[in-house]
Amino acid sequence: MSSLSERPANPVVGHPIPHEAADLHVTGRALYTDDLVGRTKDCLHAWPVQAPHAHAAVTRIDTSPALDVEGVVRVLSADDVPGVNDAGVKHDEPLFPTEAMFYGHAIVWVLGETLEAARLGAAAIEIDYEPLPSLMTAREAIAAEAFQGAQPHMERGDIDRGLQDAAHVFHGEFEFKGQEHFYLETHCALAMVDENGQIFVQSSTQHPSETQEIVAHVLGLHSHEVTVQCLRMGGGFGGKEMQPHGLAAIAALGSVLTGRPVRLRLNRTLDMSMTGKRHGFHTQWRVGFDADGSLVALDATLTADGGWSLDLSEPVLARAVCHIDNAYWIPNVRVNGRIARTNKTSQTAFRGFGGPQGMLVIEDILGRCAPLLGKDPADLRRQNLYGPDQTTPYGQPVRQWDRLERAWEQVVTDGDITRRQQEVARFNATHADSKRGLALTPVKFGISFNLTAFNQGGALVLVYKDGSVLINHGGTEMGQGLHTKMLQVAATALGVPLTTVRLAPTRTDKVPNTSATAASSGTDLNGGAIKNACEQIKERLTQVASQHFGVSPADIRFEDGVVSAIGSRAEPMLWADLTQRAYFQRVQLSAAGYYRTEGLHWDSSIMQGEPFKYFANGVAAAEVEVDGFTGAYRTRRVDIVHDVGESLSPLVDIGQIEGGFVQGAGWMTLEELVWDESDRPTRGKLATQAASTYKLPSFSEMPEVFNVALLEQAHEEGAVYGSKAVGEPPLMLAFSVREALRQAAAAFGAPGGSVELGLPATPEAVFWAIEDARSGRTDGGMERGSRAQQHVPDQPGPDAHPMHPRSEELASEPAKA
């Protein structure tokens, strides 16, 4: 067992403790960025002027009317930028654009004494536009060949031969939408300048170091002249990884120009209309199975709808390509990826970061193909799970394949799946107007950043003379419990009670050059760094203790705030007494910790290597009941077994699994982003820009029975104290809900039928799937055949209902004998 993963006797990690700020959250005493405005004197407020076109050139700006509005202090425009007028890391996101690239694009910003003054000032500004052609869907972009960024290609085996030799070949296409983050706290920044000209920005950001970098280059400064702090976030889910940077830069620019603090907080409508979402995808695919139903070949093209600029679309697409296999062995694979440029918000990171989109493709394929192969979908999935000595299409060994099997079997056993499948069959045979479905789906999700350089973390640990401990690390807290785990790691590493350790807010002047709290890597990176810093201090204290006890340093023990020595007759001493003694011996009581993930290698030019430290695994079973008249449904029961390694904090991990699953179910079944795709003047406007029009999961959508178990005997050798990441992987467990809905809809038709199901699988989408089943359209929207080429039309087939979500209509292609 490695020193990184080995746990001491009686560790603080592993105990199910509440979130470190839970009482603050539920009592309203937790402070977020915008709560600091009331504590800040003479604060100005910022409001944007948004473009009313999906795509248009800005031909004239007259800001003078705004200055006549009482309370307006200044209007910020491109002329005010002392550095680089760009808010992105790809230099394709002008902070003050001369061309509106999506409906709601901020052109200039107004600063006012009050938020209302800034809003009225923004309304008074006159801007003329010259409308330009716009692209609103991935299909339109594909037809126009409007792509941006890299186009990754991943290949293994002989795809053409694999498809030619396959006993069963299907091909089709699948288009699905994105998802709004809908964090409780919208984007917010508060900037001020001190007497030395130092810029201090409080930001709701998952990536303080990158926010610091963008603010600095907009202001024409060095990074050491800008400090960014993130106290905590009211949710992030990836939406605050890249998107906060430009907003923080606006606040900082305003503060520099006015000499006053500037607060920028988007209300919900502004937030939804201006900031990025999960990427929607368009996919085309061909798949081959042998006579027994084993996968033999997959050929797919993934087109991510990136919106108007690149943002994080390239790594999102790369992760999607690398996760198209999910948990299944496919000998021959060819995947091409590309990013569509459309006139929407610039789509960005969202929990799973492309992994869910890639995994969804193969899960949709298996769900559609299973009935046509004469196979139960659960059996088809089970037989295709990874086995011994198999590797992913990009060449990484799947070393823990047995965990997939163990999790699957535990769900089947603990969930009483065999009996319940029989119950579902009996129910469906006796109920004409409602049907049930029960589906099992696996998850295999790679943990590490796509870009190897990001897999590093830092920490600063301070031990005071009285024995109290203050830890700083580069990760940010957005409610996911990272700080809770870091406190437990530090207490375990030092051998002190949890109450001895306190955690400071994340700041760029304490821990520099940090990676984003993203990719489910926050615990691995920052936990490793904290453990490293604590071990440096502990090693120094061990020398002091060994001198006191007169024993070898190897015989010193730290446990629960007491220091003792094996083989010594001296009384044990308190931790605080030891730190006091060390201070008077001039022993350093602070340390900067560092951790880098070892064993990673990745060649993005050929999409080959081992980009992930390990895989997180899980299996979920979901049972649903569907109403045949409306398509309305309820989730009756969910059973989950998930692999978090050896849990650092079981309450936190179970909460993350439950929350991730529910958020995934929202994407799968409820949350529908709708942009105006008409030729009206409102073309490009987001129609679902409030809670009144964007349906989020609520208590009524929770499973009536919700069982979550952590996979046992799952120690992870290569991670801090044997744990595994938990943030993103559980979201994909929600595939089971959509697949259960597909099976329930198909049950309204003849046995053996396959139906298409839109995503999100709203009641309307489920109703149209039921109609397909009733009418005998049960080919799953697919064509059989094994020709090497296919053509997919740009528009749905002529038999598609005008409101039917049949965006996956397929080309008519004769089967090859």
Tab-separated table of N, CA and C in Angstrom, residues 325-414:
chain	number	residue	atom	x	y	z
A	325	ASP	N	-17.358	4.810	-25.019
A	325	ASP	CA	-17.449	3.384	-24.704
A	325	ASP	C	-18.179	3.125	-23.402
A	326	ASN	N	-18.284	4.129	-22.539
A	326	ASN	CA	-18.798	3.983	-21.183
A	326	ASN	C	-18.139	2.775	-20.520
A	327	ALA	N	-18.919	1.738	-20.218
A	327	ALA	CA	-18.391	0.588	-19.480
A	327	ALA	C	-18.263	-0.647	-20.351
A	328	TYR	N	-18.205	-0.467	-21.676
A	328	TYR	CA	-18.341	-1.602	-22.596
A	328	TYR	C	-17.098	-1.790	-23.465
A	329	TRP	N	-16.750	-3.056	-23.666
A	329	TRP	CA	-15.640	-3.430	-24.531
A	329	TRP	C	-16.129	-3.431	-25.975
A	330	ILE	N	-15.470	-2.614	-26.808
A	330	ILE	CA	-15.795	-2.535	-28.230
A	330	ILE	C	-14.485	-2.710	-28.991
A	331	PRO	N	-14.287	-3.832	-29.650
A	331	PRO	CA	-12.974	-4.097	-30.273
A	331	PRO	C	-12.575	-3.094	-31.348
A	332	ASN	N	-13.523	-2.696	-32.177
A	332	ASN	CA	-13.223	-1.802	-33.292
A	332	ASN	C	-14.005	-0.503	-33.116
A	333	VAL	N	-13.280	0.596	-33.039
A	333	VAL	CA	-13.912	1.885	-32.754
A	333	VAL	C	-13.296	2.960	-33.631
A	334	ARG	N	-14.162	3.804	-34.157
A	334	ARG	CA	-13.699	5.022	-34.828
A	334	ARG	C	-14.652	6.152	-34.442
A	335	VAL	N	-14.094	7.201	-33.849
A	335	VAL	CA	-14.903	8.337	-33.418
A	335	VAL	C	-14.273	9.616	-33.929
A	336	ASN	N	-15.063	10.419	-34.590
A	336	ASN	CA	-14.646	11.741	-35.037
A	336	ASN	C	-15.442	12.791	-34.272
A	337	GLY	N	-14.766	13.855	-33.882
A	337	GLY	CA	-15.434	14.919	-33.154
A	337	GLY	C	-15.255	16.262	-33.825
A	338	ARG	N	-16.217	17.138	-33.635
A	338	ARG	CA	-16.129	18.494	-34.164
A	338	ARG	C	-17.039	19.398	-33.336
A	339	ILE	N	-16.775	20.695	-33.400
A	339	ILE	CA	-17.498	21.675	-32.591
A	339	ILE	C	-18.217	22.629	-33.526
A	340	ALA	N	-19.533	22.661	-33.426
A	340	ALA	CA	-20.328	23.580	-34.231
A	340	ALA	C	-20.284	24.975	-33.628
A	341	ARG	N	-20.162	25.975	-34.481
A	341	ARG	CA	-20.246	27.368	-34.036
A	341	ARG	C	-21.663	27.869	-34.310
A	342	THR	N	-22.394	28.157	-33.251
A	342	THR	CA	-23.760	28.643	-33.383
A	342	THR	C	-23.907	29.966	-32.641
A	343	ASN	N	-24.985	30.663	-32.903
A	343	ASN	CA	-25.215	31.966	-32.278
A	343	ASN	C	-26.056	31.812	-31.021
A	344	LYS	N	-25.426	31.134	-30.067
A	344	LYS	CA	-25.990	30.949	-28.739
A	344	LYS	C	-24.924	31.350	-27.719
A	345	THR	N	-25.303	31.328	-26.455
A	345	THR	CA	-24.302	31.513	-25.405
A	345	THR	C	-23.163	30.523	-25.612
A	346	SER	N	-21.972	30.903	-25.195
A	346	SER	CA	-20.820	30.019	-25.359
A	346	SER	C	-20.925	28.880	-24.356
A	347	GLN	N	-21.200	27.688	-24.845
A	347	GLN	CA	-21.455	26.565	-23.935
A	347	GLN	C	-20.160	26.171	-23.219
A	348	THR	N	-20.331	25.618	-22.034
A	348	THR	CA	-19.181	25.535	-21.130
A	348	THR	C	-19.200	24.225	-20.348
A	349	ALA	N	-18.370	24.169	-19.323
A	349	ALA	CA	-18.304	22.979	-18.481
A	349	ALA	C	-19.626	22.767	-17.755
A	350	PHE	N	-19.990	21.520	-17.596
A	350	PHE	CA	-21.119	21.140	-16.754
A	350	PHE	C	-20.819	19.756	-16.216
A	351	ARG	N	-21.134	19.544	-14.976
A	351	ARG	CA	-20.886	18.296	-14.268
A	351	ARG	C	-20.849	17.082	-15.216
A	352	GLY	N	-19.683	16.508	-15.340
A	352	GLY	CA	-19.459	15.404	-16.275
A	352	GLY	C	-18.593	15.812	-17.448
A	353	PHE	N	-18.697	17.118	-17.861
A	353	PHE	CA	-17.737	17.724	-18.786
A	353	PHE	C	-17.587	16.944	-20.085
A	354	GLY	N	-18.702	16.625	-20.729
A	354	GLY	CA	-18.642	15.896	-21.993
A	354	GLY	C	-18.746	14.399	-21.829
A	355	GLY	N	-18.309	13.887	-20.675
A	355	GLY	CA	-18.441	12.456	-20.427
A	355	GLY	C	-19.873	11.972	-20.556
A	356	PRO	N	-20.845	12.663	-19.945
A	356	PRO	CA	-22.231	12.214	-20.076
A	356	PRO	C	-22.706	12.184	-21.522
A	357	GLN	N	-22.290	13.182	-22.318
A	357	GLN	CA	-22.733	13.219	-23.700
A	357	GLN	C	-22.175	12.035	-24.490
A	358	GLY	N	-20.895	11.721	-24.265
A	358	GLY	CA	-20.325	10.571	-24.970
A	358	GLY	C	-20.952	9.264	-24.517
A	359	MET	N	-21.102	9.076	-23.214
A	359	MET	CA	-21.675	7.836	-22.673
A	359	MET	C	-23.132	7.668	-23.086
A	360	LEU	N	-23.826	8.794	-23.201
A	360	LEU	CA	-25.237	8.734	-23.594
A	360	LEU	C	-25.412	8.103	-24.972
A	361	VAL	N	-24.448	8.316	-25.848
A	361	VAL	CA	-24.553	7.776	-27.213
A	361	VAL	C	-24.617	6.260	-27.176
A	362	ILE	N	-23.679	5.623	-26.474
A	362	ILE	CA	-23.679	4.161	-26.461
A	362	ILE	C	-24.868	3.622	-25.669
A	363	GLU	N	-25.285	4.323	-24.619
A	363	GLU	CA	-26.450	3.852	-23.873
A	363	GLU	C	-27.713	3.948	-24.713
A	364	ASP	N	-27.831	5.018	-25.503
A	364	ASP	CA	-28.978	5.140	-26.395
A	364	ASP	C	-28.964	4.044	-27.454
A	365	ILE	N	-27.778	3.755	-27.984
A	365	ILE	CA	-27.651	2.693	-28.990
A	365	ILE	C	-28.091	1.346	-28.409
A	366	LEU	N	-27.579	1.016	-27.229
A	366	LEU	CA	-27.919	-0.276	-26.634
A	366	LEU	C	-29.404	-0.351	-26.294
A	367	GLY	N	-29.961	0.757	-25.800
A	367	GLY	CA	-31.381	0.762	-25.482
A	367	GLY	C	-32.262	0.590	-26.704
A	368	ARG	N	-31.837	1.157	-27.829
A	368	ARG	CA	-32.618	1.043	-29.064
A	368	ARG	C	-32.414	-0.311	-29.740
A	369	CYS	N	-31.195	-0.843	-29.635
A	369	CYS	CA	-30.878	-2.071	-30.378
A	369	CYS	C	-31.296	-3.344	-29.652
A	370	ALA	N	-31.317	-3.319	-28.321
A	370	ALA	CA	-31.579	-4.547	-27.564
A	370	ALA	C	-32.840	-5.279	-28.016
A	371	PRO	N	-34.006	-4.618	-28.125
A	371	PRO	CA	-35.201	-5.354	-28.553
A	371	PRO	C	-35.077	-5.935	-29.962
A	372	LEU	N	-34.387	-5.210	-30.849
A	372	LEU	CA	-34.236	-5.690	-32.225
A	372	LEU	C	-33.275	-6.865	-32.312
A	373	LEU	N	-32.431	-7.003	-31.295
A	373	LEU	CA	-31.542	-8.166	-31.215
A	373	LEU	C	-32.195	-9.324	-30.467
A	374	GLY	N	-33.409	-9.088	-29.969
A	374	GLY	CA	-34.086	-10.120	-29.183
A	374	GLY	C	-33.477	-10.289	-27.803
A	375	LYS	N	-32.880	-9.213	-27.293
A	375	LYS	CA	-32.195	-9.298	-26.012
A	375	LYS	C	-32.880	-8.390	-24.995
A	376	ASP	N	-32.875	-8.824	-23.731
A	376	ASP	CA	-33.261	-7.928	-22.657
A	376	ASP	C	-32.182	-6.859	-22.525
A	377	PRO	N	-32.562	-5.573	-22.430
A	377	PRO	CA	-31.536	-4.518	-22.383
A	377	PRO	C	-30.524	-4.697	-21.252
A	378	ALA	N	-30.986	-5.148	-20.100
A	378	ALA	CA	-30.055	-5.363	-18.986
A	378	ALA	C	-29.071	-6.474	-19.315
A	379	ASP	N	-29.551	-7.543	-19.943
A	379	ASP	CA	-28.662	-8.639	-20.312
A	379	ASP	C	-27.650	-8.197	-21.363
A	380	LEU	N	-28.104	-7.370	-22.319
A	380	LEU	CA	-27.196	-6.880	-23.359
A	380	LEU	C	-26.094	-6.033	-22.743
A	381	ARG	N	-26.459	-5.189	-21.820
A	381	ARG	CA	-25.450	-4.352	-21.168
A	381	ARG	C	-24.488	-5.213	-20.340
A	382	ARG	N	-25.043	-6.121	-19.594
A	382	ARG	CA	-24.213	-6.950	-18.710
A	382	ARG	C	-23.191	-7.758	-19.496
A	383	GLN	N	-23.583	-8.320	-20.617
A	383	GLN	CA	-22.658	-9.178	-21.353
A	383	GLN	C	-21.550	-8.391	-22.026
A	384	ASN	N	-21.765	-7.072	-22.230
A	384	ASN	CA	-20.766	-6.264	-22.911
A	384	ASN	C	-19.861	-5.471	-21.971
A	385	LEU	N	-20.025	-5.650	-20.652
A	385	LEU	CA	-19.157	-4.953	-19.709
A	385	LEU	C	-17.697	-5.350	-19.915
A	386	TYR	N	-16.803	-4.425	-19.598
A	386	TYR	CA	-15.372	-4.710	-19.701
A	386	TYR	C	-15.004	-5.927	-18.858
A	387	GLY	N	-14.021	-6.674	-19.365
A	387	GLY	CA	-13.518	-7.848	-18.671
A	387	GLY	C	-12.018	-7.776	-18.495
A	388	PRO	N	-11.401	-8.879	-18.093
A	388	PRO	CA	-9.953	-8.890	-17.831
A	388	PRO	C	-9.129	-8.543	-19.071
A	389	ASP	N	-8.037	-7.794	-18.851
A	389	ASP	CA	-7.029	-7.516	-19.878
A	389	ASP	C	-7.571	-6.744	-21.067
A	390	GLN	N	-8.631	-5.989	-20.850
A	390	GLN	CA	-9.182	-5.181	-21.934
A	390	GLN	C	-8.834	-3.710	-21.717
A	391	THR	N	-8.749	-2.981	-22.812
A	391	THR	CA	-8.363	-1.570	-22.758
A	391	THR	C	-9.422	-0.716	-23.438
A	392	THR	N	-9.403	0.545	-23.096
A	392	THR	CA	-10.309	1.496	-23.730
A	392	THR	C	-9.867	1.740	-25.173
A	393	PRO	N	-10.724	2.359	-25.987
A	393	PRO	CA	-10.322	2.651	-27.371
A	393	PRO	C	-9.103	3.556	-27.472
A	394	TYR	N	-8.783	4.310	-26.414
A	394	TYR	CA	-7.609	5.173	-26.449
A	394	TYR	C	-6.411	4.529	-25.768
A	395	GLY	N	-6.537	3.241	-25.402
A	395	GLY	CA	-5.381	2.465	-24.979
A	395	GLY	C	-5.141	2.358	-23.489
A	396	GLN	N	-6.057	2.829	-22.643
A	396	GLN	CA	-5.847	2.736	-21.193
A	396	GLN	C	-6.435	1.434	-20.659
A	397	PRO	N	-5.650	0.638	-19.922
A	397	PRO	CA	-6.186	-0.604	-19.350
A	397	PRO	C	-7.315	-0.312	-18.362
A	398	VAL	N	-8.338	-1.167	-18.401
A	398	VAL	CA	-9.437	-1.076	-17.440
A	398	VAL	C	-9.103	-2.060	-16.322
A	399	ARG	N	-8.329	-1.589	-15.365
A	399	ARG	CA	-7.753	-2.480	-14.357
A	399	ARG	C	-8.770	-2.941	-13.319
A	400	GLN	N	-9.807	-2.161	-13.110
A	400	GLN	CA	-10.781	-2.503	-12.065
A	400	GLN	C	-12.112	-2.955	-12.672
A	401	TRP	N	-12.013	-3.719	-13.748
A	401	TRP	CA	-13.218	-4.201	-14.409
A	401	TRP	C	-14.103	-4.995	-13.456
A	402	ASP	N	-13.472	-5.650	-12.475
A	402	ASP	CA	-14.248	-6.475	-11.548
A	402	ASP	C	-15.177	-5.635	-10.674
A	403	ARG	N	-14.844	-4.370	-10.493
A	403	ARG	CA	-15.720	-3.519	-9.696
A	403	ARG	C	-17.041	-3.247	-10.412
A	404	LEU	N	-16.992	-3.164	-11.728
A	404	LEU	CA	-18.232	-3.041	-12.486
A	404	LEU	C	-19.111	-4.264	-12.260
A	405	GLU	N	-18.489	-5.431	-12.323
A	405	GLU	CA	-19.239	-6.679	-12.106
A	405	GLU	C	-19.800	-6.741	-10.692
A	406	ARG	N	-18.968	-6.385	-9.710
A	406	ARG	CA	-19.423	-6.463	-8.322
A	406	ARG	C	-20.567	-5.487	-8.053
A	407	ALA	N	-20.441	-4.280	-8.585
A	407	ALA	CA	-21.511	-3.306	-8.400
A	407	ALA	C	-22.802	-3.774	-9.077
A	408	TRP	N	-22.675	-4.336	-10.281
A	408	TRP	CA	-23.847	-4.843	-11.004
A	408	TRP	C	-24.532	-5.940	-10.199
A	409	GLU	N	-23.763	-6.893	-9.738
A	409	GLU	CA	-24.344	-8.009	-8.999
A	409	GLU	C	-24.963	-7.548	-7.680
A	410	GLN	N	-24.351	-6.562	-7.044
A	410	GLN	CA	-24.913	-6.073	-5.776
A	410	GLN	C	-26.245	-5.376	-6.011
A	411	VAL	N	-26.348	-4.606	-7.097
A	411	VAL	CA	-27.625	-3.965	-7.412
A	411	VAL	C	-28.687	-5.013	-7.714
A	412	VAL	N	-28.317	-6.017	-8.490
A	412	VAL	CA	-29.278	-7.077	-8.832
A	412	VAL	C	-29.759	-7.792	-7.573
A	413	THR	N	-28.819	-8.064	-6.671
A	413	THR	CA	-29.182	-8.799	-5.442
A	413	THR	C	-29.942	-7.917	-4.462
A	414	ASP	N	-29.345	-6.795	-4.088
A	414	ASP	CA	-29.969	-5.932	-3.088
A	414	ASP	C	-31.235	-5.276	-3.609
